[in-house]
XYZ file of C-alpha atoms in Angstrom:
632
model
C 5.779 -7.173 14.816
C 6.949 -6.560 11.243
C 6.112 -3.376 9.375
C 3.678 -4.693 6.781
C 3.668 -1.500 4.757
C 7.389 -1.950 4.262
C 6.915 -5.638 3.418
C 4.204 -4.875 0.872
C 6.409 -2.289 -0.796
C 9.666 -4.267 -0.764
C 8.973 -8.006 -0.542
C 6.545 -8.185 -3.443
C 7.892 -8.180 -6.980
C 7.227 -5.323 -9.379
C 4.524 -7.287 -11.190
C 2.879 -8.291 -7.908
C 2.808 -4.675 -6.748
C 1.222 -3.662 -10.052
C -1.462 -6.305 -9.572
C -2.152 -4.962 -6.065
C -2.529 -1.432 -7.443
C -5.028 -2.596 -10.068
C -7.085 -4.396 -7.434
C -7.072 -1.427 -5.068
C -8.136 0.915 -7.855
C -11.054 -1.299 -8.857
C -12.147 -1.842 -5.235
C -12.036 1.906 -4.543
C -14.255 2.642 -7.539
C -16.669 -0.144 -6.541
C -16.756 1.000 -2.912
C -15.743 -2.352 -1.389
C -13.076 -3.273 1.152
C -10.037 -5.278 0.148
C -7.688 -7.473 2.226
C -4.610 -9.546 1.483
C -5.007 -12.895 3.254
C -3.943 -16.528 3.341
C -0.582 -17.801 2.142
C 0.721 -14.376 1.094
C 0.467 -12.928 4.620
C 2.064 -16.035 6.091
C 4.973 -15.895 3.646
C 5.483 -12.154 4.191
C 5.626 -12.675 7.941
C 7.850 -15.748 7.878
C 10.227 -14.493 5.174
C 9.357 -16.993 2.442
C 8.936 -16.035 -1.191
C 5.380 -14.954 -1.996
C 3.926 -17.088 -4.781
C 0.226 -17.528 -4.000
C -1.756 -14.317 -3.619
C -5.250 -14.407 -2.164
C -7.258 -11.189 -1.899
C -10.523 -11.109 0.045
C -13.310 -8.721 -0.971
C -15.880 -7.769 1.632
C -18.662 -8.020 -0.945
C -19.286 -9.868 -4.189
C -16.007 -10.430 -6.043
C -17.790 -11.532 -9.221
C -18.971 -7.944 -9.790
C -15.368 -6.833 -10.299
C -14.774 -9.076 -13.290
C -15.305 -6.538 -16.081
C -13.301 -3.691 -14.520
C -10.409 -6.063 -13.937
C -10.467 -7.337 -17.505
C -10.252 -3.738 -18.737
C -7.047 -3.314 -16.711
C -5.436 -6.342 -18.390
C -6.254 -9.153 -15.988
C -7.056 -12.530 -17.510
C -9.763 -14.714 -15.996
C -8.263 -18.155 -15.424
C -11.300 -19.580 -13.643
C -14.404 -18.903 -11.556
C -16.202 -20.519 -8.604
C -19.855 -19.438 -8.382
C -20.496 -21.080 -5.003
C -17.821 -19.194 -3.131
C -18.108 -16.247 -5.551
C -14.408 -16.357 -6.345
C -12.373 -15.324 -9.408
C -9.038 -16.834 -10.409
C -7.039 -14.095 -12.115
C -3.725 -13.809 -13.927
C -2.134 -10.378 -14.207
C 0.741 -9.393 -16.536
C 3.934 -11.132 -15.498
C 1.985 -14.325 -14.793
C 0.859 -13.160 -11.368
C -1.808 -15.521 -10.059
C -4.403 -13.923 -7.787
C -7.418 -15.583 -6.164
C -10.073 -12.907 -5.629
C -12.415 -14.380 -2.994
C -15.599 -12.995 -1.458
C -15.530 -12.908 2.349
C -17.700 -15.772 3.624
C -18.212 -18.321 6.328
C -18.927 -22.023 5.858
C -21.243 -24.597 7.321
C -20.775 -28.340 6.882
C -24.014 -30.300 7.145
C -21.990 -33.278 5.916
C -18.216 -33.830 5.768
C -16.843 -32.190 2.636
C -20.194 -30.511 1.791
C -19.800 -26.786 2.421
C -22.568 -24.191 2.480
C -21.338 -20.623 1.908
C -22.713 -17.483 3.582
C -21.524 -13.879 3.056
C -19.664 -12.590 6.086
C -17.197 -10.014 7.341
C -13.453 -10.310 7.107
C -13.248 -11.382 10.768
C -15.654 -14.280 10.218
C -13.810 -15.192 7.038
C -10.547 -15.524 8.949
C -12.149 -17.727 11.607
C -13.361 -20.281 9.041
C -9.876 -20.966 7.597
C -7.683 -24.036 7.846
C -4.672 -23.196 10.062
C -3.988 -20.220 12.289
C -0.924 -19.210 10.257
C -3.282 -18.663 7.306
C -5.971 -16.868 9.349
C -4.303 -13.462 9.025
C -5.118 -10.488 6.794
C -3.563 -7.148 5.849
C -5.763 -4.204 4.958
C -5.302 -2.768 1.449
C -7.730 0.105 2.000
C -7.108 3.817 2.277
C -6.667 4.951 5.855
C -5.791 1.480 7.159
C -3.269 0.292 4.579
C -0.867 -2.205 6.124
C -2.999 -2.902 9.197
C -2.689 -6.540 10.335
C -5.695 -8.514 11.560
C -4.817 -11.660 13.483
C -7.819 -12.814 15.555
C -6.380 -16.288 16.245
C -2.795 -15.280 17.052
C -1.337 -16.871 13.963
C 1.793 -14.719 14.267
C 2.762 -16.613 17.423
C 2.469 -19.929 15.565
C 4.644 -18.542 12.784
C 7.285 -17.708 15.364
C 7.230 -21.286 16.648
C 6.892 -22.774 13.130
C 3.766 -24.631 14.157
C 0.651 -25.631 12.218
C -2.432 -25.467 14.426
C -6.033 -26.050 13.357
C -8.447 -23.151 13.562
C -11.373 -25.470 14.344
C -11.274 -28.658 16.365
C -13.387 -30.283 13.647
C -11.287 -28.998 10.716
C -10.120 -32.393 9.489
C -13.637 -33.854 9.813
C -15.482 -31.021 8.065
C -12.823 -30.404 5.418
C -10.808 -33.582 4.648
C -8.618 -31.662 2.186
C -6.803 -30.217 5.197
C -5.147 -33.598 5.697
C -3.494 -33.290 2.271
C -2.735 -29.613 2.870
C -1.018 -30.369 6.179
C 1.338 -32.790 4.410
C 2.050 -30.261 1.672
C 2.829 -27.488 4.181
C 5.145 -29.740 6.132
C 7.026 -30.617 2.953
C 7.250 -27.020 1.746
C 7.833 -25.132 4.993
C 9.361 -27.797 7.171
C 6.922 -26.994 9.991
C 5.288 -29.508 12.317
C 1.771 -29.940 13.599
C 1.178 -28.981 17.206
C 0.429 -31.970 19.490
C -3.359 -31.564 19.515
C -3.498 -31.028 15.765
C -1.327 -34.082 15.259
C -3.689 -36.145 17.422
C -6.681 -34.973 15.412
C -4.770 -35.730 12.218
C -4.181 -39.305 13.317
C -7.805 -39.727 14.376
C -9.134 -38.433 11.045
C -6.739 -40.716 9.199
C -8.007 -43.742 11.092
C -11.632 -42.819 10.544
C -11.109 -42.512 6.781
C -12.631 -39.051 6.405
C -10.544 -38.523 3.242
C -13.278 -40.421 1.382
C -15.429 -37.306 1.656
C -12.935 -35.114 -0.228
C -14.791 -32.488 -2.327
C -14.016 -32.398 -6.091
C -13.019 -28.726 -6.013
C -10.571 -29.439 -3.211
C -9.077 -32.309 -5.220
C -8.569 -29.982 -8.184
C -6.947 -27.316 -5.982
C -4.484 -29.735 -4.406
C -3.532 -31.339 -7.721
C -2.779 -28.010 -9.365
C -0.951 -26.717 -6.302
C 1.752 -29.361 -6.794
C 2.853 -27.591 -9.961
C 2.901 -24.177 -8.222
C 5.295 -25.308 -5.493
C 8.923 -24.197 -5.674
C 10.000 -27.831 -5.378
C 7.111 -29.742 -6.922
C 8.916 -33.073 -6.974
C 9.626 -32.874 -3.242
C 5.969 -32.205 -2.469
C 4.860 -34.962 -4.846
C 7.041 -37.477 -3.025
C 5.717 -36.373 0.378
C 2.102 -36.762 -0.749
C 2.908 -40.133 -2.229
C 4.597 -41.256 0.988
C 1.520 -40.373 3.073
C -0.760 -42.129 0.571
C -2.579 -39.015 -0.604
C -1.693 -39.399 -4.294
C -3.863 -42.506 -4.397
C -6.757 -40.260 -3.442
C -5.858 -37.354 -5.696
C -4.694 -39.096 -8.907
C -3.345 -42.658 -8.637
C -1.606 -42.643 -12.028
C 0.594 -39.684 -11.082
C 3.612 -40.646 -9.021
C 7.146 -39.353 -8.527
C 8.405 -41.965 -10.962
C 6.550 -40.243 -13.801
C 8.668 -37.082 -13.400
C 11.970 -36.248 -15.173
C 14.182 -35.480 -12.193
C 17.332 -34.478 -14.125
C 15.507 -31.997 -16.315
C 13.707 -30.577 -13.300
C 17.078 -29.890 -11.707
C 18.312 -28.182 -14.907
C 15.110 -26.137 -15.083
C 15.635 -24.854 -11.568
C 19.241 -23.910 -12.336
C 18.221 -21.940 -15.430
C 15.503 -20.180 -13.459
C 18.043 -19.014 -10.901
C 20.349 -17.658 -13.638
C 17.505 -15.723 -15.204
C 16.536 -14.303 -11.850
C 20.089 -13.023 -11.404
C 19.770 -11.107 -14.684
C 16.444 -9.550 -13.752
C 14.080 -11.975 -15.513
C 11.405 -13.382 -13.195
C 9.613 -16.327 -14.819
C 6.835 -18.356 -13.233
C 8.028 -21.900 -13.765
C 4.749 -23.529 -12.714
C 3.719 -24.568 -16.215
C 7.241 -25.671 -17.186
C 7.589 -27.630 -13.939
C 4.234 -29.314 -14.437
C 5.371 -30.332 -17.909
C 8.409 -32.096 -16.438
C 6.557 -33.561 -13.442
C 4.248 -35.372 -15.872
C 6.862 -36.054 -18.562
C 6.517 -39.855 -18.316
C 2.792 -39.894 -17.790
C 0.708 -41.618 -20.448
C -1.074 -39.227 -22.814
C -4.471 -40.496 -21.741
C -3.664 -39.937 -18.083
C -2.120 -36.590 -18.864
C -5.277 -35.361 -20.558
C -7.374 -36.592 -17.655
C -5.112 -34.788 -15.229
C -5.384 -31.534 -17.140
C -9.151 -31.719 -16.963
C -8.964 -31.925 -13.185
C -7.009 -28.690 -12.833
C -8.699 -25.904 -10.897
C -7.868 -23.060 -13.311
C -8.449 -23.682 -17.016
C -6.231 -20.697 -17.805
C -3.301 -22.465 -16.199
C -3.875 -25.465 -18.426
C -3.876 -23.183 -21.474
C -0.521 -21.756 -20.458
C 0.795 -25.257 -19.881
C -0.264 -26.321 -23.354
C 1.181 -23.204 -25.037
C 4.756 -23.506 -23.787
C 6.197 -24.778 -27.063
C 4.343 -22.174 -29.124
C 5.505 -19.165 -27.093
C 9.085 -20.470 -27.070
C 9.111 -20.841 -30.869
C 7.791 -17.297 -31.307
C 10.518 -15.881 -29.105
C 13.197 -17.791 -31.032
C 12.070 -16.235 -34.314
C 12.076 -12.802 -32.745
C 15.512 -13.305 -31.299
C 17.051 -14.433 -34.600
C 15.472 -11.701 -36.731
C 17.893 -9.517 -38.722
C 16.925 -6.322 -37.009
C 17.633 -7.785 -33.592
C 21.238 -8.867 -34.056
C 22.724 -5.944 -32.183
C 23.668 -6.991 -28.646
C 21.776 -4.103 -27.052
C 18.585 -4.964 -28.956
C 18.868 -8.649 -28.085
C 19.449 -7.763 -24.459
C 16.279 -5.667 -24.409
C 14.307 -8.564 -25.897
C 15.415 -10.864 -23.093
C 14.410 -8.290 -20.503
C 11.034 -7.313 -21.924
C 9.636 -10.486 -23.458
C 7.382 -13.026 -21.736
C 9.542 -14.556 -18.966
C 7.917 -17.972 -19.320
C 8.794 -18.020 -23.046
C 12.391 -17.008 -22.249
C 12.636 -19.802 -19.693
C 11.162 -22.554 -21.837
C 13.127 -21.599 -24.963
C 16.397 -21.535 -23.038
C 15.609 -24.924 -21.568
C 14.441 -26.705 -24.736
C 16.282 -25.027 -27.644
C 18.785 -26.920 -29.770
C 19.608 -24.076 -32.145
C 23.286 -23.051 -31.880
C 22.550 -19.360 -32.607
C 19.897 -19.236 -29.901
C 22.204 -20.975 -27.449
C 24.911 -18.441 -28.238
C 22.525 -15.580 -27.499
C 21.620 -17.165 -24.178
C 25.321 -17.578 -23.422
C 25.904 -13.885 -24.124
C 22.909 -12.823 -22.056
C 23.680 -14.971 -19.030
C 27.495 -14.772 -18.886
C 29.253 -12.531 -21.427
C 27.246 -9.319 -21.379
C 27.001 -9.064 -17.569
C 30.825 -8.748 -17.483
C 30.498 -5.382 -19.226
C 29.005 -3.936 -16.040
C 32.458 -4.106 -14.517
C 33.660 -1.535 -17.081
C 31.111 1.142 -16.270
C 33.208 4.285 -15.516
C 31.879 5.010 -12.050
C 34.929 7.103 -11.133
C 34.496 9.300 -14.187
C 30.801 9.687 -13.457
C 31.622 10.736 -9.921
C 34.102 13.260 -11.262
C 31.414 14.659 -13.546
C 28.990 14.931 -10.600
C 26.801 12.056 -11.860
C 25.848 10.438 -8.586
C 23.100 8.014 -7.495
C 21.173 10.949 -6.065
C 20.225 12.047 -9.576
C 16.691 10.974 -10.612
C 17.771 9.342 -13.896
C 20.911 7.691 -12.538
C 19.654 4.083 -12.950
C 18.522 4.711 -16.520
C 21.858 6.308 -17.358
C 23.740 3.304 -15.968
C 21.641 1.044 -18.198
C 22.407 3.229 -21.246
C 26.128 3.100 -20.539
C 25.898 -0.681 -20.174
C 24.148 -1.031 -23.545
C 26.805 1.139 -25.192
C 29.533 -1.036 -23.731
C 28.080 -4.330 -24.955
C 27.732 -2.753 -28.410
C 31.497 -2.100 -28.443
C 31.428 1.634 -27.814
C 32.794 3.849 -25.022
C 36.117 2.042 -25.078
C 38.206 5.150 -24.292
C 37.856 7.745 -21.543
C 37.304 10.450 -24.164
C 34.342 8.587 -25.654
C 32.872 7.969 -22.222
C 33.293 11.630 -21.264
C 31.673 12.804 -24.484
C 28.718 10.454 -23.901
C 28.259 11.511 -20.272
C 28.726 15.246 -20.830
C 25.046 15.995 -21.634
C 24.029 14.214 -18.438
C 26.492 15.998 -16.185
C 24.807 18.551 -13.914
C 26.350 22.028 -13.664
C 28.976 22.624 -11.037
C 27.674 24.167 -7.824
C 28.521 27.850 -7.272
C 31.575 28.562 -5.131
C 30.889 29.302 -1.490
C 30.365 32.974 -0.758
C 32.777 34.407 1.841
C 32.316 37.929 3.209
C 35.660 39.655 3.815
C 35.812 42.915 5.751
C 38.421 45.556 4.962
C 41.157 46.416 7.450
C 39.976 50.024 7.745
C 36.544 48.908 8.752
C 37.912 46.543 11.346
C 39.965 49.449 12.782
C 36.916 51.684 12.871
C 34.947 49.014 14.675
C 37.791 48.631 17.183
C 37.744 52.368 17.866
C 33.984 52.358 18.292
C 34.254 49.482 20.734
C 37.050 51.292 22.630
C 35.005 54.505 22.886
C 31.961 52.623 24.035
C 34.072 50.853 26.675
C 35.414 54.197 27.944
C 31.908 55.663 28.038
C 30.741 52.678 30.062
C 33.566 53.215 32.538
C 32.712 56.916 32.894
C 29.060 56.136 33.414
C 29.912 53.525 36.048
C 32.136 56.024 37.882
C 29.407 58.689 37.771
C 26.921 56.157 39.053
C 29.212 55.327 41.978
C 29.620 59.021 42.828
C 25.896 59.529 42.627
C 25.337 56.604 44.949
C 27.843 58.107 47.367
C 25.953 61.403 47.369
C 22.602 59.789 48.062
C 21.584 60.608 51.639
C 24.827 62.456 52.498
C 23.043 65.109 54.559
C 20.209 63.104 55.992
C 21.843 59.724 56.696
C 24.274 59.063 59.469
C 26.786 56.205 59.579
C 29.158 54.698 62.091
C 32.630 56.156 62.178
C 34.079 52.757 62.935
C 36.730 53.755 65.522
C 36.962 51.283 68.418
C 37.726 52.020 72.038
C 41.092 50.282 71.764
C 42.227 52.886 69.231
C 41.369 55.651 71.722
C 43.112 53.852 74.530
C 46.420 55.704 74.173
C 45.031 59.180 73.412
C 45.281 62.021 75.958
C 42.628 64.496 76.880
C 44.224 67.250 74.873
C 44.202 65.124 71.736
C 40.537 64.383 72.257
C 39.728 68.079 72.580
C 41.719 68.882 69.459
C 39.861 66.187 67.629
C 36.556 67.645 68.803
C 37.573 71.016 67.431
C 38.618 69.610 64.071
C 35.432 67.662 63.390
C 33.131 70.691 62.936
C 35.626 72.291 60.606
C 35.896 69.126 58.518
C 32.179 68.736 58.411
C 31.761 72.341 57.343
C 34.422 72.091 54.667
C 32.865 68.833 53.407
C 29.499 70.527 53.224
C 30.927 73.421 51.244
C 32.704 71.011 48.897
C 29.497 69.148 48.333
C 27.534 72.277 47.573
C 30.150 73.325 45.112
C 30.757 70.025 43.310
C 27.232 68.630 43.154
C 26.222 68.542 39.473
C 22.736 68.714 38.034
C 20.916 65.388 38.239
C 21.206 63.226 35.137
C 18.740 60.612 33.884
C 21.165 57.839 34.864
C 21.536 59.350 38.325
C 17.781 59.623 38.832
C 17.397 56.002 37.801
C 20.127 54.937 40.226
C 18.433 56.846 43.022
C 15.091 55.186 42.291
C 16.648 51.717 42.186
C 18.548 52.114 45.531
C 16.948 49.712 48.039
C 15.592 50.868 51.340
C 18.185 48.922 53.235
C 20.831 51.446 52.022
C 19.234 53.973 54.401
C 18.948 51.651 57.392
C 22.506 50.363 57.250
C 24.195 53.779 57.795
C 21.962 54.417 60.834
C 22.928 51.160 62.475
C 26.597 51.698 61.686
C 26.491 55.242 63.076
C 24.850 54.014 66.263
C 27.521 51.396 66.830
C 30.294 53.908 66.116
C 28.804 56.466 68.492
C 28.717 53.902 71.257
C 32.347 53.054 70.567
C 33.381 56.729 70.601
C 31.785 57.614 73.930
C 34.390 59.089 76.300
C 35.540 56.906 79.135
C 34.465 57.800 82.666
C 37.092 58.887 85.236
C 38.897 55.894 86.609
C 37.700 54.521 89.912
C 39.465 52.358 92.420
C 39.653 48.738 91.534
C 37.872 47.679 94.704
C 34.737 49.650 93.928
C 31.975 47.547 92.421
C 30.698 50.640 90.664
C 33.516 50.418 88.163
C 32.513 46.955 87.269
C 28.877 48.023 87.067
C 29.719 51.024 84.907
C 31.798 48.883 82.587
C 29.024 46.334 82.131
C 26.101 48.731 81.920
C 25.615 50.360 78.512
C 25.073 54.092 78.308
C 21.516 55.286 78.147
C 22.390 58.418 76.229
C 21.665 58.602 72.512
C 24.416 57.425 70.185
C 26.553 59.955 68.441
C 25.744 60.490 64.786
C 27.520 62.345 62.031
C 26.678 62.961 58.428
C 28.128 60.595 55.848
C 29.473 63.483 53.777
C 31.271 64.923 56.773
C 32.840 61.593 57.594
C 34.096 61.161 54.029
C 35.580 64.646 54.151
C 37.193 63.873 57.468
C 38.717 60.670 56.169
C 40.510 62.554 53.390
C 43.813 64.319 54.212
C 43.056 68.016 54.972
C 45.421 70.901 54.489
C 46.768 72.652 57.546
C 44.601 75.742 57.161
C 41.463 73.640 57.479
C 42.305 72.697 61.062
C 42.754 76.370 62.230
C 39.076 77.153 62.763
C 39.138 74.538 65.510
C 40.376 77.259 67.985
C 37.008 79.043 68.052
C 35.497 79.916 71.459
C 33.456 77.392 73.356
C 30.088 79.103 72.831
C 30.509 78.772 69.121
C 31.349 75.135 69.541
C 28.290 74.625 71.674
C 26.184 76.443 69.150
C 27.628 74.333 66.369
C 27.138 71.135 68.334
C 23.509 72.003 69.002
C 22.642 71.083 65.438
C 21.746 67.391 65.183
C 23.551 67.017 61.871
C 26.967 68.251 63.150
C 29.242 65.920 65.014
C 30.780 68.238 67.722
C 28.663 67.266 70.713
C 28.475 63.531 69.835
C 32.280 63.442 69.593
C 32.594 64.894 73.100
C 30.192 62.309 74.484
C 32.002 59.551 72.679
C 35.255 60.610 74.344
C 33.746 60.208 77.849
C 32.645 56.574 77.362
C 34.277 54.407 80.057
C 34.758 51.180 78.176
C 38.351 50.174 77.680
C 40.506 51.909 80.330
C 38.673 50.851 83.505
C 38.506 47.251 82.315
C 42.194 47.291 81.498
C 43.092 48.707 84.973
C 40.818 46.202 86.695
C 42.714 43.438 85.047
């Protein structure tokens, strides 16, 4: 689904957008709802140029006449029955301001109007592609209403009746169907085509309403290709119903082609004329004056007829203005072409025979546009004059006017002209540079902090080693295989050395233990409970491994096998962690001398549960490895 806000803001011309703003302002002050409907919504959706604008007011549109006239809108006509206004805004923007209504047809072609909502108004229309509306109100601007799925028919390029009785109630739809097929190139859907043929056979066109005849006659002049539509209506026989004297033969085909070519050239230069009046003048060029006057009386909008009749007058006024002495400068003449009435510019360029006027048109359409190629875009970029500047478009137009006047021919002149419009240069980027001394100081600070972190980590490790040194007991980790080759004397010597090592380790601990630090206290609090259980399990396993082996028994005795398989029921040997760490370190010779103390002292020392003398002796008697090895 298209974005209708974008389409309203970009597909409508500048004058059409201004007309929409005026209407929205008046409707907001009057407190009524406003909707864009009909042909405009269809053309926006399908991509065609928007020429016919119909705006529906959910209320009485006739009450908005005076406010709209104050804003510059001209009243081209009025329909009291449907409470509609036919407006013309500056730029020759035609707008039909219609009150939302529904219709009843007691007789074919005889409509009775009733006020209604926008939804009912859409359901009474001719074809589904025209039964769509876009909200122009605050809070719902751009919202599409499509109760009959007209968007799907636009996709398939199909014309489908809203009502099954559309051709019978409103015979003008027969003529409108032919006109749409000629303009859009769309076809009727099968059912609509069948109803079209049936209505044609029944002759319902005889009940054509006068207002519908006037609308269809005038609409021929508003078509982009009026002659093409005129021929299609004549081929289907509808011109005999509308106006028999008007046929395609009464049109000046060559001049119509030249008029279209001139219109395209003006559009390329930014002039947007409405060629409806000029085209109608050429479509009826060969019509008899009596018939021409009768045709003008049948037009729907009297204001359109006034514009049609005033073509020669407005063209003559523009010629005088263009040839005035004060307007001979190319820049002034160019501004006149751009700001004057586009319809006058079109008709004068098409009908003039004055050589001076023709030369001005030649300059405007072909010579002066070449000066745009000499606009110094590179120099403007160098001077920081870019399209992002708010007044960039106006500045480009000023440079163009200077060029067509013969100025700014050298780079120096162009630079001098553009200098006041050049924005100041941006400040240089700020870079913060640090001195070498400061970088060295930061390196030293980082180095000191790294060394402090290392010292703290070492202290934390030592503190963790000291935690539970006296109370916790760990496994020594010596297996029975390591004791396999030791003699009894070596075992006794080892038993004597252990108390001395434990005692020396205890003295070293008492001497080297520093005062607790905050980091140490925190490390002690964060130590998990499993740190205490692991040393106990390790000590138990080590004690079992260090049990002394039993005296060897003969290989035939089953007791040896039983003793080897049955674990000892005595408690495992345990030693303090601090003592084991001291024992693992190499000890001087004098430390091992106290091992020759008498046996009572050893027994006394081993009686303490913390010391390791008695557990070491029990560990030496564990019969694990030797009997099994002999049995093998």
